[in-house]
PDB file of C-alpha atoms in Angstrom:
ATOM      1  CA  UNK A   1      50.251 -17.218  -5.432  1.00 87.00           C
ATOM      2  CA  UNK A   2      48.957 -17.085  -1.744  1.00 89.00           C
ATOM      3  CA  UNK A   3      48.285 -13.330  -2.402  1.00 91.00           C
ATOM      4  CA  UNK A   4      46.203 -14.215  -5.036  1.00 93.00           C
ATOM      5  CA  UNK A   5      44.204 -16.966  -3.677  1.00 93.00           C
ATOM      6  CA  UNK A   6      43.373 -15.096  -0.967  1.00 94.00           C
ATOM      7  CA  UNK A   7      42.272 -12.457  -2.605  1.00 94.00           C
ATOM      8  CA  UNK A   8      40.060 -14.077  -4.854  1.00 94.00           C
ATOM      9  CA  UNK A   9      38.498 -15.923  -1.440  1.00 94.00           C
ATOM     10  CA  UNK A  10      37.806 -12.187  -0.316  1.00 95.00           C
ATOM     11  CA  UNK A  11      36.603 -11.082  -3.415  1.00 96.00           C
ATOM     12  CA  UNK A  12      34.478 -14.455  -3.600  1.00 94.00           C
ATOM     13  CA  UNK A  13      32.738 -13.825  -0.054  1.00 93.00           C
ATOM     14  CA  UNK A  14      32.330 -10.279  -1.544  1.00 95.00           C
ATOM     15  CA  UNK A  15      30.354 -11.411  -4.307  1.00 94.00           C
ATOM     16  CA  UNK A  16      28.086 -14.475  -2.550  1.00 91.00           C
ATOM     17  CA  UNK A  17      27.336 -11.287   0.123  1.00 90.00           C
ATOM     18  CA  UNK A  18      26.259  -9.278  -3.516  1.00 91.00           C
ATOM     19  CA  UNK A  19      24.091 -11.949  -4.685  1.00 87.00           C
ATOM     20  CA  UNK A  20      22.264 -12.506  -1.679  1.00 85.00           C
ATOM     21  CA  UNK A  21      21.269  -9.029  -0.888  1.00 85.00           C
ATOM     22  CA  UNK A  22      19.551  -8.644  -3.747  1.00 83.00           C
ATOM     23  CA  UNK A  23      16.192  -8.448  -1.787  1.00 81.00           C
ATOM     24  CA  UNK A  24      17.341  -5.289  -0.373  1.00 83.00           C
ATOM     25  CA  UNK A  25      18.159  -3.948  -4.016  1.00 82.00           C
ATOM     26  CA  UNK A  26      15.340  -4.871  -5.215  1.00 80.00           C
ATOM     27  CA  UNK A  27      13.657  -3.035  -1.657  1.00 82.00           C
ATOM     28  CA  UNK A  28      16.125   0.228  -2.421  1.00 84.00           C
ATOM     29  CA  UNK A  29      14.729   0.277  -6.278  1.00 81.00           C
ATOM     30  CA  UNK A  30      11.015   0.290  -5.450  1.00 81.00           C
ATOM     31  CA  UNK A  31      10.466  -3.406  -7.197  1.00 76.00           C
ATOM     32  CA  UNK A  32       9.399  -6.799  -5.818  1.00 73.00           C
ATOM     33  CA  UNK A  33      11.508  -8.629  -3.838  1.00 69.00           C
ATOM     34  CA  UNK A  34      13.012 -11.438  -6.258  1.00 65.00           C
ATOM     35  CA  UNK A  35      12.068 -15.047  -5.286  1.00 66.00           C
ATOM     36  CA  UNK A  36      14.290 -16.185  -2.415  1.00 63.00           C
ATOM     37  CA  UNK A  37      17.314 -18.136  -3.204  1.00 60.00           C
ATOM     38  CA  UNK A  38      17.741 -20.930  -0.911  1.00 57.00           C
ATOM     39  CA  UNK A  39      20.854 -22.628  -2.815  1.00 59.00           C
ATOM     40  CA  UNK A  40      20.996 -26.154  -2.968  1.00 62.00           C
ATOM     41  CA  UNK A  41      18.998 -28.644  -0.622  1.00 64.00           C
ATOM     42  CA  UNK A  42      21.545 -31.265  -1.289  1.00 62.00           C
ATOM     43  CA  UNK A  43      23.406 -29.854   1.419  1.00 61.00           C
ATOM     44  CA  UNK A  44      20.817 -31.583   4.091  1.00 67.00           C
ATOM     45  CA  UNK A  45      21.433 -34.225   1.923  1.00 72.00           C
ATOM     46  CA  UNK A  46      24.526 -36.295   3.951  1.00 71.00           C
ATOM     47  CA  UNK A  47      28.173 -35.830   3.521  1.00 73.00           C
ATOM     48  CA  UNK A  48      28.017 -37.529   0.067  1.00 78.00           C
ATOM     49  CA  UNK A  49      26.073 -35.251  -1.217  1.00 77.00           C
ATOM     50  CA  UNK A  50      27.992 -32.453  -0.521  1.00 76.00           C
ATOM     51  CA  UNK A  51      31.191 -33.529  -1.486  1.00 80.00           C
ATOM     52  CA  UNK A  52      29.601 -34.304  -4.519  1.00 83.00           C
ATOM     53  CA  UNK A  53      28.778 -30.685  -4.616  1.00 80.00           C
ATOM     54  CA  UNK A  54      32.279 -29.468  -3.735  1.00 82.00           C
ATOM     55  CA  UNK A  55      33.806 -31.669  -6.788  1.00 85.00           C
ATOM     56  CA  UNK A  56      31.115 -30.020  -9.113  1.00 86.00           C
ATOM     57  CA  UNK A  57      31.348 -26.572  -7.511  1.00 84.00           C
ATOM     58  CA  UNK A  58      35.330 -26.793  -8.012  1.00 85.00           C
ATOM     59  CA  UNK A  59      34.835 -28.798 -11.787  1.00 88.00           C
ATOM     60  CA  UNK A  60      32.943 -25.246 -12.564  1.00 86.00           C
ATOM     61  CA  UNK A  61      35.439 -23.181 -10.846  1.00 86.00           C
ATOM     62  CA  UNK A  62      37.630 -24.649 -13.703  1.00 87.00           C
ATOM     63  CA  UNK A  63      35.759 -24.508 -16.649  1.00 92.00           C
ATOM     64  CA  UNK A  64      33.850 -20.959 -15.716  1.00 90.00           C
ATOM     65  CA  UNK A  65      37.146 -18.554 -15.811  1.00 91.00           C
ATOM     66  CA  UNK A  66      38.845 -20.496 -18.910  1.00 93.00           C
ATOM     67  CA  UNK A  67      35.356 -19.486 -21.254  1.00 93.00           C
ATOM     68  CA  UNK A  68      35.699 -16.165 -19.495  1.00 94.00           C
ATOM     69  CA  UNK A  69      39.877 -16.156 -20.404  1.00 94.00           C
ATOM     70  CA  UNK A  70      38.636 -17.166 -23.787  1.00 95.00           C
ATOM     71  CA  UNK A  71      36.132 -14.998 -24.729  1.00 95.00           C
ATOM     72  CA  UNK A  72      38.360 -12.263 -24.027  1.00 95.00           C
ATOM     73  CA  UNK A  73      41.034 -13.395 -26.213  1.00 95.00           C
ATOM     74  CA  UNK A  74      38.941 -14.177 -28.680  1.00 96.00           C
ATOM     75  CA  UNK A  75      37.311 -10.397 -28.625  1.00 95.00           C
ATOM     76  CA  UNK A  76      41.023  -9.559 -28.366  1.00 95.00           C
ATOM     77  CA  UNK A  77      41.892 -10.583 -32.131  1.00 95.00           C
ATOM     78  CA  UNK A  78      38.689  -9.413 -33.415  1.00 95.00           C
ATOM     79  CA  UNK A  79      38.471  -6.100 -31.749  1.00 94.00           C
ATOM     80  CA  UNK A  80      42.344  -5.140 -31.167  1.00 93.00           C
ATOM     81  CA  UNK A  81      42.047  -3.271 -28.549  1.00 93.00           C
ATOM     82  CA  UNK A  82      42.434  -4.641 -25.023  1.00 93.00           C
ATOM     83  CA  UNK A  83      39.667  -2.413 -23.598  1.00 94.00           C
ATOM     84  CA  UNK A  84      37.249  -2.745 -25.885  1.00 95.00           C
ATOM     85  CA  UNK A  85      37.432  -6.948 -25.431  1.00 95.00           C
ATOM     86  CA  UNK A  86      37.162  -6.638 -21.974  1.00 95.00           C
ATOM     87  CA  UNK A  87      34.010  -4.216 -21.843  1.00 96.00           C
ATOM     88  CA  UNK A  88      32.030  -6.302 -24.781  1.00 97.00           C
ATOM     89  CA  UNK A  89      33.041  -9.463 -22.663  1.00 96.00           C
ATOM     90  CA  UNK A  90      31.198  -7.974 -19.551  1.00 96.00           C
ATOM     91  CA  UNK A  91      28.883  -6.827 -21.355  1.00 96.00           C
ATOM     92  CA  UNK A  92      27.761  -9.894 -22.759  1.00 95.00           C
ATOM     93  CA  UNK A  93      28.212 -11.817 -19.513  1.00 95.00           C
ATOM     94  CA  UNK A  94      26.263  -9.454 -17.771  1.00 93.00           C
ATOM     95  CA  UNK A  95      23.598  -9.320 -20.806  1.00 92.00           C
ATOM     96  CA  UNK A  96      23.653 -13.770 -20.377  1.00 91.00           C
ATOM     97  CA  UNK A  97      22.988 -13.411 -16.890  1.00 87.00           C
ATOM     98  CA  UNK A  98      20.603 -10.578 -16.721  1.00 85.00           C
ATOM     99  CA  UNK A  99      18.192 -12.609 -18.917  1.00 85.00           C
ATOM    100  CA  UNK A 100      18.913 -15.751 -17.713  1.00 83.00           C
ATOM    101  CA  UNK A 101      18.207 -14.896 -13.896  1.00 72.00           C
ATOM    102  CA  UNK A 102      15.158 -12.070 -14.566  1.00 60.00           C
ATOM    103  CA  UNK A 103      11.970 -13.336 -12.976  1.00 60.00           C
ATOM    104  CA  UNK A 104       9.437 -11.303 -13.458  1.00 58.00           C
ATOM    105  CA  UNK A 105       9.974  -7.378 -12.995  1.00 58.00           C
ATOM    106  CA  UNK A 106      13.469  -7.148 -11.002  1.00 73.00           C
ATOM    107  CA  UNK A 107      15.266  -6.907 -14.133  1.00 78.00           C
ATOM    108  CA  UNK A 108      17.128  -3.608 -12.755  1.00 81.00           C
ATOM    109  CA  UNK A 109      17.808  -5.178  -9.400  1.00 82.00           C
ATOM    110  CA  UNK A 110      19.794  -7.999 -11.454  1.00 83.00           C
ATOM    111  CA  UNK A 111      21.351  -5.829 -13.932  1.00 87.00           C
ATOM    112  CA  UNK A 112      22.776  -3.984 -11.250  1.00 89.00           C
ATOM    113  CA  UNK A 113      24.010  -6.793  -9.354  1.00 89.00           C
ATOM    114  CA  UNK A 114      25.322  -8.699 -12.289  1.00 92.00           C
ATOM    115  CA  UNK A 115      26.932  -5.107 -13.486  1.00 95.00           C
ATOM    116  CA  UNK A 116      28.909  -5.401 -10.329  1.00 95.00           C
ATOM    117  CA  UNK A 117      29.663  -9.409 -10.087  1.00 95.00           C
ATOM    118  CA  UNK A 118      31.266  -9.632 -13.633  1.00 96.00           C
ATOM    119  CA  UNK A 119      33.023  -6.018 -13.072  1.00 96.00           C
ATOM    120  CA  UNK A 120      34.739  -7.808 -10.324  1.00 96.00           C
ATOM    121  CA  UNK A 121      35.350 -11.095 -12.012  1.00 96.00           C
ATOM    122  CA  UNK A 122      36.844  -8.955 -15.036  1.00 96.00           C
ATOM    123  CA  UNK A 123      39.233  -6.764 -12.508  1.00 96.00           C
ATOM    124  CA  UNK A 124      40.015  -9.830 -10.633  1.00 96.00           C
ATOM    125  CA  UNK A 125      41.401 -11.875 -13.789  1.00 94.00           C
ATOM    126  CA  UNK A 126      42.676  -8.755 -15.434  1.00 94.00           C
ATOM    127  CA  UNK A 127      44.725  -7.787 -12.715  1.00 94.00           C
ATOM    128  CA  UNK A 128      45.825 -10.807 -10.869  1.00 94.00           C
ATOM    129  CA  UNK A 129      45.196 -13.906 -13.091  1.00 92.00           C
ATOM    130  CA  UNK A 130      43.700 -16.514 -13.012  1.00 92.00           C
ATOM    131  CA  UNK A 131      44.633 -18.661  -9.569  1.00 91.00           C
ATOM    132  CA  UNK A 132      42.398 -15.663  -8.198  1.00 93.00           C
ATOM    133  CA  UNK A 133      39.958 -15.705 -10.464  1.00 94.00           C
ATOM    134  CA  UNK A 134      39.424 -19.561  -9.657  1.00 93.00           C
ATOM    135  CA  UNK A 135      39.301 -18.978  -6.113  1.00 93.00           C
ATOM    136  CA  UNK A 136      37.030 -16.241  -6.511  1.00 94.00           C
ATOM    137  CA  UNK A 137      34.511 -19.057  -8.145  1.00 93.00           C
ATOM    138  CA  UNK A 138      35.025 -21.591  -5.725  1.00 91.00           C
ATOM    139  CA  UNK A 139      34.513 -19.584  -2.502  1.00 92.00           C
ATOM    140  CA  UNK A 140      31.395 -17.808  -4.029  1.00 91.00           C
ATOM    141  CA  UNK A 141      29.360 -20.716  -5.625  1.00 89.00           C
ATOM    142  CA  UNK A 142      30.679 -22.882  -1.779  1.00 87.00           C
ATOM    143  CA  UNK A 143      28.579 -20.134   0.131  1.00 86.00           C
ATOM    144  CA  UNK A 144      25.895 -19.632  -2.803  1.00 85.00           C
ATOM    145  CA  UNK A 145      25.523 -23.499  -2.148  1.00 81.00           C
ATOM    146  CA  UNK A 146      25.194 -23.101   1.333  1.00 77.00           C
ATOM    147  CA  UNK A 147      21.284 -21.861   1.168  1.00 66.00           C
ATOM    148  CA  UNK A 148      20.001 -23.192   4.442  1.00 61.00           C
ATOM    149  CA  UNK A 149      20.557 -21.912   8.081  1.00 66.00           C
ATOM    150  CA  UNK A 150      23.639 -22.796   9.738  1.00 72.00           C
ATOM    151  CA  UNK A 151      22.531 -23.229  13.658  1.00 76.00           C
ATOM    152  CA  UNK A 152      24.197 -26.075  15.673  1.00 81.00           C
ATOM    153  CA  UNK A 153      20.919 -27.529  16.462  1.00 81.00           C
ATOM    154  CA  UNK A 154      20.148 -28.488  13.305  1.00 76.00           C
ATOM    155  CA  UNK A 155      20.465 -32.471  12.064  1.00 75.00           C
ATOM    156  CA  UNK A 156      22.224 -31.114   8.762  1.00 73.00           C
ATOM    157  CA  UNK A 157      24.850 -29.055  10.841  1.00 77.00           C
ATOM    158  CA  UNK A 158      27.796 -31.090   9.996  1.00 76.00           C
ATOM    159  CA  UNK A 159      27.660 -31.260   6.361  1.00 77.00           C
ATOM    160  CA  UNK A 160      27.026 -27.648   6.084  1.00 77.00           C
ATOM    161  CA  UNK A 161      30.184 -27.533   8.316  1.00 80.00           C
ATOM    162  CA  UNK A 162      31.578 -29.807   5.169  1.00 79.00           C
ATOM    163  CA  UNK A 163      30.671 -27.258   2.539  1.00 79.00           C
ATOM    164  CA  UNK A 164      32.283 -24.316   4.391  1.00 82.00           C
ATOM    165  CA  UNK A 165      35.521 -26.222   4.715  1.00 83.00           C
ATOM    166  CA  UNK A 166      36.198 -25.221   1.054  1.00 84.00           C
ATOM    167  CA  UNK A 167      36.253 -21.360   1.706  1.00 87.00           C
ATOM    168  CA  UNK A 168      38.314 -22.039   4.756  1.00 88.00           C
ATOM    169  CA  UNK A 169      40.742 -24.193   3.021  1.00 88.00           C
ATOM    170  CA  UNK A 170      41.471 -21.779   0.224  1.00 88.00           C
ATOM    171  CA  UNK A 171      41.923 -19.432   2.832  1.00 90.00           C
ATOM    172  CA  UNK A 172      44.407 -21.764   4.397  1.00 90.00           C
ATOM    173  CA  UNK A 173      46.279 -22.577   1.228  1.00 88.00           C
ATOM    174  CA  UNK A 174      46.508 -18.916   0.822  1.00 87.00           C
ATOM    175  CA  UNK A 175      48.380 -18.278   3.921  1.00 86.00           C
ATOM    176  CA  UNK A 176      50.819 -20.957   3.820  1.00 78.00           C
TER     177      UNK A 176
END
């Protein structure tokens, strides 16, 4: 299991790294740079508010890769072949977020980013199961979160310090 966890936590930090360099895909491609993301402001929010973020962000981590578990199985007895659920489940997924997330014109920049998240969120549960797969959500949407500079200085400092306790706990867990 502590293989697994930690490498969903990689492949989670992996994917957070993804989604935030979209700018420079969207640079590399020629288009407009998509609207920064800044995450969530509820981090500068106190300590409440960011543990209230960690329950939700690990409620989701739950939910997120059973629908993705189900679709697939779903596909599975309609389509009979194993292959052919998993590609029309990344597909769609991929489809989902591509229009959900498409301001404006940087639809390749997130069609090629998505292309790559849900190809690793596919590999990940296909190969090692699902303990990864949930750690793989709760490491990446913990640093998605985490929109704001991190600098010392800062009056918000320690509950940021709070929200990247997750990551480094599943990293924990999966050494021990």
């Amino acid at each position: 299991v502590g293989r697994s966890v930690l490498l969903g936590a990689s492949v989670g930090v992996a994917m957070a790294l993804l989604i935030r360099s979209m700018p420079l895909v969207s640079r590399a491609l020629g288009d407009p740079p998509p609207p920064p993301a800044f995450g969530t402001l509820s981090v500068i929010d106190g300590p409440f508010a960011a543990i209230g973020n960690i329950l939700s962000i690990v409620l989701s981590a739950m939910i997120v890769p059973f629908a993705v578990m189900f679709v697939i199985v779903l596909l599975r007895f309609v389509l009979r072949r194993r292959w052919a659920a998993i590609g029309v489940t990344w597909l769609f997924f991929v489809v989902v977020n591509v229009l959900q997330n498409q301001p404006g014109r940087t639809f390749a920049t997130f069609a090629i980013v998505f292309c790559l998240v849900w190809a690793a969120i596919l590999t990940v549960l296909v190969r090692y199961g699902m303990a990864s797969l949930l750690s793989v959500f709760v490491v990446a949407n913990t640093l998605l979160m985490i929109g704001v500079p991190i600098a010392p200085s800062t009056w918000y400092f320690g509950t940021a310090i709070v929200m990247l306790l997750v990551p480094a706990g599943v990293v924990v867990f999966g050494f021990a």
